[in-house]
Amino acid sequence: MTVTSEFNNLKELIEFVLDNNEESRSNDTKLFVECCKHLGVKTLDQISDSGINMISVHKLRQVIQNKEHKFLPSDSVIENRSKRNFDIKKYMVNFKAAN
């Protein structure tokens, strides 16, 4: 399976979960767990065999919400994510200046 087809299939799964589970729009862990359930994962040991990982789910969720503006989280989550992003950028500028 190519990376393109793998990510297209995963993106379809993520969009399905985001569309059908509003809570997953604001929580990457919930989104990942719901995706695993849809793939038939029943135990923690089966996660590594599921073919997905938390980072891929997180990155694709960002594309869907931030670039495509679909299945958006609550306003408070958008605000918190924006503030966190600002704080991280500020930290990195200070970190680079100190080194």
CSV table of N, CA, C and O in Angstrom, one decimal:
chain,number,residue,atom,x,y,z
A,1,MET,N,0.9,-1.2,0.0
A,1,MET,CA,0.0,0.0,0.0
A,1,MET,C,0.9,1.2,0.0
A,1,MET,O,1.8,1.3,0.8
A,2,THR,N,0.6,2.2,-0.9
A,2,THR,CA,1.4,3.4,-0.9
A,2,THR,C,0.9,4.4,0.2
A,2,THR,O,-0.1,4.2,0.8
A,3,VAL,N,1.8,5.3,0.5
A,3,VAL,CA,1.5,6.3,1.6
A,3,VAL,C,0.2,7.1,1.2
A,3,VAL,O,-0.6,7.3,2.0
A,4,THR,N,0.1,7.4,-0.1
A,4,THR,CA,-1.1,8.2,-0.5
A,4,THR,C,-2.4,7.4,-0.3
A,4,THR,O,-3.3,7.9,0.3
A,5,SER,N,-2.4,6.1,-0.7
A,5,SER,CA,-3.6,5.3,-0.5
A,5,SER,C,-3.8,5.1,1.0
A,5,SER,O,-5.0,5.1,1.5
A,6,GLU,N,-2.8,4.9,1.8
A,6,GLU,CA,-2.9,4.7,3.2
A,6,GLU,C,-3.5,5.9,3.9
A,6,GLU,O,-4.5,5.8,4.6
A,7,PHE,N,-3.0,7.1,3.5
A,7,PHE,CA,-3.6,8.3,4.1
A,7,PHE,C,-4.9,8.6,3.6
A,7,PHE,O,-5.8,9.2,4.4
A,8,ASN,N,-5.2,8.4,2.4
A,8,ASN,CA,-6.6,8.6,1.9
A,8,ASN,C,-7.6,7.7,2.6
A,8,ASN,O,-8.7,8.2,3.0
A,9,ASN,N,-7.3,6.5,2.8
A,9,ASN,CA,-8.2,5.6,3.5
A,9,ASN,C,-8.3,6.0,5.0
A,9,ASN,O,-9.4,6.0,5.5
A,10,LEU,N,-7.2,6.4,5.6
A,10,LEU,CA,-7.3,6.9,7.0
A,10,LEU,C,-8.1,8.2,7.1
A,10,LEU,O,-8.9,8.3,8.0
A,11,LYS,N,-7.9,9.0,6.1
A,11,LYS,CA,-8.6,10.3,6.2
A,11,LYS,C,-10.1,10.1,6.1
A,11,LYS,O,-10.9,10.7,6.8
A,12,GLU,N,-10.5,9.1,5.2
A,12,GLU,CA,-11.9,8.8,5.1
A,12,GLU,C,-12.5,8.3,6.5
A,12,GLU,O,-13.6,8.6,6.9
A,13,LEU,N,-11.7,7.4,7.1
A,13,LEU,CA,-12.1,6.9,8.4
A,13,LEU,C,-12.2,8.0,9.5
A,13,LEU,O,-13.2,8.1,10.2
A,14,ILE,N,-11.2,8.9,9.5
A,14,ILE,CA,-11.2,10.0,10.4
A,14,ILE,C,-12.4,10.9,10.2
A,14,ILE,O,-13.1,11.4,11.1
A,15,GLU,N,-12.7,11.2,8.9
A,15,GLU,CA,-13.9,12.1,8.6
A,15,GLU,C,-15.2,11.4,9.0
A,15,GLU,O,-16.1,12.1,9.5
A,16,PHE,N,-15.3,10.1,8.9
A,16,PHE,CA,-16.5,9.4,9.3
A,16,PHE,C,-16.6,9.5,10.8
A,16,PHE,O,-17.7,9.8,11.3
A,17,VAL,N,-15.6,9.3,11.5
A,17,VAL,CA,-15.6,9.4,13.0
A,17,VAL,C,-16.0,10.8,13.4
A,17,VAL,O,-16.8,11.0,14.3
A,18,LEU,N,-15.3,11.8,12.8
A,18,LEU,CA,-15.6,13.2,13.2
A,18,LEU,C,-17.0,13.6,12.9
A,18,LEU,O,-17.6,14.3,13.6
A,19,ASP,N,-17.6,13.1,11.8
A,19,ASP,CA,-18.9,13.3,11.4
A,19,ASP,C,-19.9,12.7,12.4
A,19,ASP,O,-21.0,13.3,12.7
A,20,ASN,N,-19.6,11.5,12.9
A,20,ASN,CA,-20.6,10.8,13.7
A,20,ASN,C,-20.3,10.8,15.2
A,20,ASN,O,-21.1,10.3,16.0
A,21,ASN,N,-19.2,11.5,15.6
A,21,ASN,CA,-18.9,11.5,17.0
A,21,ASN,C,-18.4,12.9,17.3
A,21,ASN,O,-17.2,13.2,17.2
A,22,GLU,N,-19.3,13.8,17.7
A,22,GLU,CA,-18.9,15.2,18.0
A,22,GLU,C,-17.8,15.4,19.0
A,22,GLU,O,-17.0,16.3,18.9
A,23,GLU,N,-17.8,14.6,20.0
A,23,GLU,CA,-16.8,14.6,21.1
A,23,GLU,C,-15.3,14.5,20.5
A,23,GLU,O,-14.4,15.0,21.0
A,24,SER,N,-15.2,13.6,19.4
A,24,SER,CA,-13.9,13.4,18.8
A,24,SER,C,-13.3,14.6,18.1
A,24,SER,O,-12.1,14.6,17.8
A,25,ARG,N,-14.2,15.6,17.8
A,25,ARG,CA,-13.7,16.8,17.1
A,25,ARG,C,-12.8,17.7,18.0
A,25,ARG,O,-12.0,18.4,17.6
A,26,SER,N,-12.9,17.5,19.3
A,26,SER,CA,-12.2,18.3,20.3
A,26,SER,C,-11.2,17.5,21.1
A,26,SER,O,-10.5,18.1,22.0
A,27,ASN,N,-11.0,16.2,20.8
A,27,ASN,CA,-10.1,15.4,21.6
A,27,ASN,C,-9.5,14.3,20.7
A,27,ASN,O,-10.1,13.4,20.3
A,28,ASP,N,-8.2,14.5,20.4
A,28,ASP,CA,-7.4,13.6,19.6
A,28,ASP,C,-7.4,12.2,20.1
A,28,ASP,O,-7.4,11.2,19.4
A,29,THR,N,-7.3,12.0,21.4
A,29,THR,CA,-7.3,10.7,22.0
A,29,THR,C,-8.6,10.0,21.8
A,29,THR,O,-8.6,8.8,21.3
A,30,LYS,N,-9.7,10.7,22.0
A,30,LYS,CA,-11.0,10.1,21.7
A,30,LYS,C,-11.1,9.8,20.2
A,30,LYS,O,-11.7,8.7,19.8
A,31,LEU,N,-10.7,10.6,19.3
A,31,LEU,CA,-10.7,10.4,17.9
A,31,LEU,C,-9.9,9.1,17.6
A,31,LEU,O,-10.4,8.2,16.8
A,32,PHE,N,-8.7,9.0,18.1
A,32,PHE,CA,-7.9,7.8,17.9
A,32,PHE,C,-8.5,6.5,18.4
A,32,PHE,O,-8.6,5.5,17.6
A,33,VAL,N,-9.1,6.6,19.6
A,33,VAL,CA,-9.8,5.4,20.1
A,33,VAL,C,-11.0,5.0,19.3
A,33,VAL,O,-11.2,3.8,19.0
A,34,GLU,N,-11.8,6.0,18.8
A,34,GLU,CA,-12.9,5.6,18.0
A,34,GLU,C,-12.5,5.1,16.6
A,34,GLU,O,-13.1,4.2,16.1
A,35,CYS,N,-11.4,5.6,16.1
A,35,CYS,CA,-10.9,5.0,14.8
A,35,CYS,C,-10.5,3.6,15.0
A,35,CYS,O,-10.8,2.7,14.2
A,36,CYS,N,-9.8,3.3,16.1
A,36,CYS,CA,-9.3,1.9,16.4
A,36,CYS,C,-10.6,1.0,16.6
A,36,CYS,O,-10.5,-0.1,16.0
A,37,LYS,N,-11.6,1.5,17.3
A,37,LYS,CA,-12.8,0.7,17.4
A,37,LYS,C,-13.4,0.3,16.1
A,37,LYS,O,-13.8,-0.8,15.8
A,38,HIS,N,-13.4,1.3,15.1
A,38,HIS,CA,-14.0,1.0,13.8
A,38,HIS,C,-13.2,0.1,13.0
A,38,HIS,O,-13.7,-0.6,12.1
A,39,LEU,N,-11.9,0.0,13.4
A,39,LEU,CA,-11.0,-1.0,12.7
A,39,LEU,C,-11.0,-2.4,13.4
A,39,LEU,O,-10.3,-3.3,13.0
A,40,GLY,N,-11.9,-2.5,14.4
A,40,GLY,CA,-12.0,-3.8,15.1
A,40,GLY,C,-11.0,-4.1,16.2
A,40,GLY,O,-11.0,-5.2,16.7
A,41,VAL,N,-10.3,-3.0,16.6
A,41,VAL,CA,-9.4,-3.2,17.7
A,41,VAL,C,-10.2,-3.4,19.0
A,41,VAL,O,-11.1,-2.6,19.4
A,42,LYS,N,-9.8,-4.5,19.7
A,42,LYS,CA,-10.5,-4.8,21.0
A,42,LYS,C,-9.6,-4.7,22.2
A,42,LYS,O,-10.0,-4.6,23.3
A,43,THR,N,-8.3,-4.8,22.0
A,43,THR,CA,-7.3,-4.8,23.1
A,43,THR,C,-6.2,-3.8,22.7
A,43,THR,O,-5.9,-3.5,21.6
A,44,LEU,N,-5.5,-3.4,23.8
A,44,LEU,CA,-4.3,-2.6,23.6
A,44,LEU,C,-3.3,-3.2,22.7
A,44,LEU,O,-2.6,-2.6,21.9
A,45,ASP,N,-3.1,-4.5,22.8
A,45,ASP,CA,-2.1,-5.2,22.0
A,45,ASP,C,-2.4,-5.2,20.5
A,45,ASP,O,-1.5,-5.3,19.7
A,46,GLN,N,-3.7,-5.0,20.2
A,46,GLN,CA,-4.1,-5.0,18.8
A,46,GLN,C,-3.9,-3.7,18.1
A,46,GLN,O,-3.9,-3.6,16.9
A,47,ILE,N,-3.6,-2.6,18.9
A,47,ILE,CA,-3.4,-1.3,18.3
A,47,ILE,C,-2.3,-1.3,17.3
A,47,ILE,O,-2.4,-0.7,16.2
A,48,SER,N,-1.1,-1.9,17.6
A,48,SER,CA,0.0,-1.9,16.7
A,48,SER,C,-0.3,-2.6,15.4
A,48,SER,O,0.4,-2.3,14.4
A,49,ASP,N,-1.2,-3.5,15.4
A,49,ASP,CA,-1.6,-4.3,14.2
A,49,ASP,C,-2.7,-3.6,13.4
A,49,ASP,O,-3.0,-4.0,12.3
A,50,SER,N,-3.2,-2.5,13.9
A,50,SER,CA,-4.4,-1.8,13.3
A,50,SER,C,-3.9,-1.0,12.0
A,50,SER,O,-4.8,-0.7,11.2
A,51,GLY,N,-2.7,-0.7,11.9
A,51,GLY,CA,-2.2,0.1,10.8
A,51,GLY,C,-2.3,1.6,10.9
A,51,GLY,O,-2.0,2.3,10.0
A,52,ILE,N,-2.7,2.1,12.1
A,52,ILE,CA,-2.8,3.5,12.3
A,52,ILE,C,-2.0,3.9,13.5
A,52,ILE,O,-1.7,3.0,14.4
A,53,ASN,N,-1.6,5.1,13.6
A,53,ASN,CA,-1.0,5.6,14.9
A,53,ASN,C,-1.5,7.0,15.2
A,53,ASN,O,-2.1,7.7,14.4
A,54,MET,N,-1.3,7.3,16.5
A,54,MET,CA,-1.8,8.6,17.0
A,54,MET,C,-1.3,9.8,16.2
A,54,MET,O,-2.1,10.7,16.0
A,55,ILE,N,-0.1,9.8,15.8
A,55,ILE,CA,0.4,11.0,15.1
A,55,ILE,C,-0.2,11.2,13.8
A,55,ILE,O,-0.6,12.3,13.4
A,56,SER,N,-0.4,10.1,13.0
A,56,SER,CA,-1.1,10.2,11.7
A,56,SER,C,-2.6,10.7,11.9
A,56,SER,O,-3.0,11.5,11.1
A,57,VAL,N,-3.2,10.2,12.9
A,57,VAL,CA,-4.6,10.6,13.2
A,57,VAL,C,-4.6,12.1,13.6
A,57,VAL,O,-5.4,12.9,13.0
A,58,HIS,N,-3.7,12.5,14.4
A,58,HIS,CA,-3.6,13.9,14.8
A,58,HIS,C,-3.3,14.8,13.6
A,58,HIS,O,-4.0,15.8,13.4
A,59,LYS,N,-2.4,14.5,12.8
A,59,LYS,CA,-2.0,15.3,11.6
A,59,LYS,C,-3.1,15.4,10.6
A,59,LYS,O,-3.4,16.5,10.1
A,60,LEU,N,-3.8,14.3,10.4
A,60,LEU,CA,-4.9,14.3,9.4
A,60,LEU,C,-6.1,15.1,10.0
A,60,LEU,O,-6.8,15.8,9.3
A,61,ARG,N,-6.3,15.0,11.3
A,61,ARG,CA,-7.4,15.8,11.9
A,61,ARG,C,-7.1,17.3,11.8
A,61,ARG,O,-8.0,18.1,11.5
A,62,GLN,N,-5.8,17.7,11.9
A,62,GLN,CA,-5.4,19.1,11.7
A,62,GLN,C,-5.7,19.5,10.3
A,62,GLN,O,-6.3,20.6,10.1
A,63,VAL,N,-5.4,18.7,9.3
A,63,VAL,CA,-5.7,19.1,7.9
A,63,VAL,C,-7.2,19.2,7.7
A,63,VAL,O,-7.7,20.2,7.1
A,64,ILE,N,-8.0,18.3,8.2
A,64,ILE,CA,-9.4,18.3,8.0
A,64,ILE,C,-10.0,19.6,8.7
A,64,ILE,O,-10.9,20.3,8.1
A,65,GLN,N,-9.6,19.9,9.9
A,65,GLN,CA,-10.2,21.0,10.6
A,65,GLN,C,-9.6,22.3,10.2
A,65,GLN,O,-10.3,23.3,10.0
A,66,ASN,N,-8.3,22.4,10.1
A,66,ASN,CA,-7.6,23.7,10.0
A,66,ASN,C,-7.5,24.1,8.5
A,66,ASN,O,-7.5,25.3,8.2
A,67,LYS,N,-7.4,23.2,7.6
A,67,LYS,CA,-7.2,23.6,6.2
A,67,LYS,C,-8.5,23.4,5.4
A,67,LYS,O,-8.9,24.3,4.5
A,68,GLU,N,-9.3,22.4,5.7
A,68,GLU,CA,-10.5,22.2,5.0
A,68,GLU,C,-11.7,22.7,5.7
A,68,GLU,O,-12.8,22.8,5.2
A,69,HIS,N,-11.5,23.1,7.0
A,69,HIS,CA,-12.6,23.8,7.8
A,69,HIS,C,-13.8,22.9,7.9
A,69,HIS,O,-15.0,23.4,7.9
A,70,LYS,N,-13.6,21.6,8.1
A,70,LYS,CA,-14.7,20.7,8.3
A,70,LYS,C,-14.7,20.1,9.7
A,70,LYS,O,-13.6,19.9,10.3
A,71,PHE,N,-15.8,19.7,10.2
A,71,PHE,CA,-16.0,19.1,11.5
A,71,PHE,C,-15.2,19.8,12.6
A,71,PHE,O,-14.4,19.2,13.4
A,72,LEU,N,-15.5,21.1,12.8
A,72,LEU,CA,-14.7,21.9,13.7
A,72,LEU,C,-15.1,21.6,15.1
A,72,LEU,O,-16.2,21.2,15.4
A,73,PRO,N,-14.1,21.8,16.0
A,73,PRO,CA,-14.3,21.6,17.4
A,73,PRO,C,-15.1,22.8,18.0
A,73,PRO,O,-15.4,23.8,17.3
A,74,SER,N,-15.4,22.8,19.3
A,74,SER,CA,-16.1,23.9,20.0
A,74,SER,C,-15.2,25.1,19.9
A,74,SER,O,-14.0,25.1,19.8
A,75,ASP,N,-15.8,26.3,20.1
A,75,ASP,CA,-15.1,27.6,20.1
A,75,ASP,C,-14.1,27.6,21.2
A,75,ASP,O,-13.0,28.1,21.0
A,76,SER,N,-14.4,27.0,22.4
A,76,SER,CA,-13.4,27.0,23.5
A,76,SER,C,-12.2,26.2,23.1
A,76,SER,O,-11.0,26.6,23.5
A,77,VAL,N,-12.3,25.1,22.4
A,77,VAL,CA,-11.2,24.3,22.0
A,77,VAL,C,-10.4,25.0,21.0
A,77,VAL,O,-9.1,25.0,21.1
A,78,ILE,N,-11.0,25.7,20.1
A,78,ILE,CA,-10.3,26.5,19.1
A,78,ILE,C,-9.5,27.5,19.8
A,78,ILE,O,-8.3,27.7,19.5
A,79,GLU,N,-10.1,28.2,20.7
A,79,GLU,CA,-9.3,29.3,21.5
A,79,GLU,C,-8.2,28.7,22.3
A,79,GLU,O,-7.1,29.2,22.2
A,80,ASN,N,-8.4,27.5,22.9
A,80,ASN,CA,-7.3,26.9,23.7
A,80,ASN,C,-6.2,26.4,22.8
A,80,ASN,O,-5.0,26.6,23.1
A,81,ARG,N,-6.5,25.9,21.6
A,81,ARG,CA,-5.5,25.4,20.7
A,81,ARG,C,-4.7,26.6,20.2
A,81,ARG,O,-3.4,26.5,20.0
A,82,SER,N,-5.3,27.7,19.9
A,82,SER,CA,-4.7,28.9,19.4
A,82,SER,C,-3.7,29.5,20.4
A,82,SER,O,-2.6,29.8,20.1
A,83,LYS,N,-4.2,29.5,21.7
A,83,LYS,CA,-3.3,30.0,22.8
A,83,LYS,C,-2.1,29.1,22.9
A,83,LYS,O,-1.0,29.6,23.1
A,84,ARG,N,-2.4,27.8,22.9
A,84,ARG,CA,-1.2,26.9,23.1
A,84,ARG,C,-0.2,27.0,22.0
A,84,ARG,O,1.0,27.0,22.2
A,85,ASN,N,-0.7,27.2,20.7
A,85,ASN,CA,0.2,27.4,19.6
A,85,ASN,C,1.0,28.6,19.8
A,85,ASN,O,2.2,28.6,19.5
A,86,PHE,N,0.4,29.7,20.2
A,86,PHE,CA,1.1,31.0,20.5
A,86,PHE,C,2.2,30.8,21.6
A,86,PHE,O,3.3,31.2,21.4
A,87,ASP,N,1.8,30.1,22.7
A,87,ASP,CA,2.7,29.9,23.8
A,87,ASP,C,3.9,29.0,23.3
A,87,ASP,O,5.1,29.3,23.7
A,88,ILE,N,3.7,28.0,22.5
A,88,ILE,CA,4.8,27.2,22.0
A,88,ILE,C,5.7,28.0,21.1
A,88,ILE,O,6.9,27.9,21.2
A,89,LYS,N,5.1,28.8,20.2
A,89,LYS,CA,6.0,29.6,19.3
A,89,LYS,C,6.8,30.6,20.2
A,89,LYS,O,8.0,30.8,19.9
A,90,LYS,N,6.2,31.2,21.2
A,90,LYS,CA,6.9,32.1,22.1
A,90,LYS,C,8.1,31.4,22.8
A,90,LYS,O,9.2,31.9,22.9
A,91,TYR,N,7.8,30.2,23.3
A,91,TYR,CA,8.8,29.4,23.9
A,91,TYR,C,10.0,29.1,23.0
A,91,TYR,O,11.1,29.2,23.4
A,92,MET,N,9.7,28.7,21.8
A,92,MET,CA,10.7,28.3,20.8
A,92,MET,C,11.6,29.5,20.4
A,92,MET,O,12.8,29.4,20.3
A,93,VAL,N,11.0,30.7,20.3
A,93,VAL,CA,11.8,31.9,20.0
A,93,VAL,C,12.7,32.2,21.2
A,93,VAL,O,13.9,32.5,21.0
A,94,ASN,N,12.2,32.1,22.4
A,94,ASN,CA,13.1,32.3,23.6
A,94,ASN,C,14.2,31.2,23.7
A,94,ASN,O,15.3,31.5,24.1
A,95,PHE,N,13.8,30.0,23.4
A,95,PHE,CA,14.8,28.9,23.4
A,95,PHE,C,15.9,29.1,22.4
A,95,PHE,O,17.1,28.9,22.8
A,96,LYS,N,15.5,29.5,21.2
A,96,LYS,CA,16.5,29.7,20.2
A,96,LYS,C,17.5,30.9,20.5
A,96,LYS,O,18.7,30.8,20.3
A,97,ALA,N,16.9,31.9,21.1
A,97,ALA,CA,17.7,33.1,21.5
A,97,ALA,C,18.7,32.7,22.7
A,97,ALA,O,19.7,33.3,22.7
A,98,ALA,N,18.3,31.8,23.5
A,98,ALA,CA,19.1,31.4,24.6
A,98,ALA,C,20.3,30.5,24.2
A,98,ALA,O,21.3,30.3,24.9
A,99,ASN,N,20.1,29.9,23.0
A,99,ASN,CA,21.1,28.9,22.6
A,99,ASN,C,21.9,29.4,21.4
A,99,ASN,O,22.0,30.1,20.7
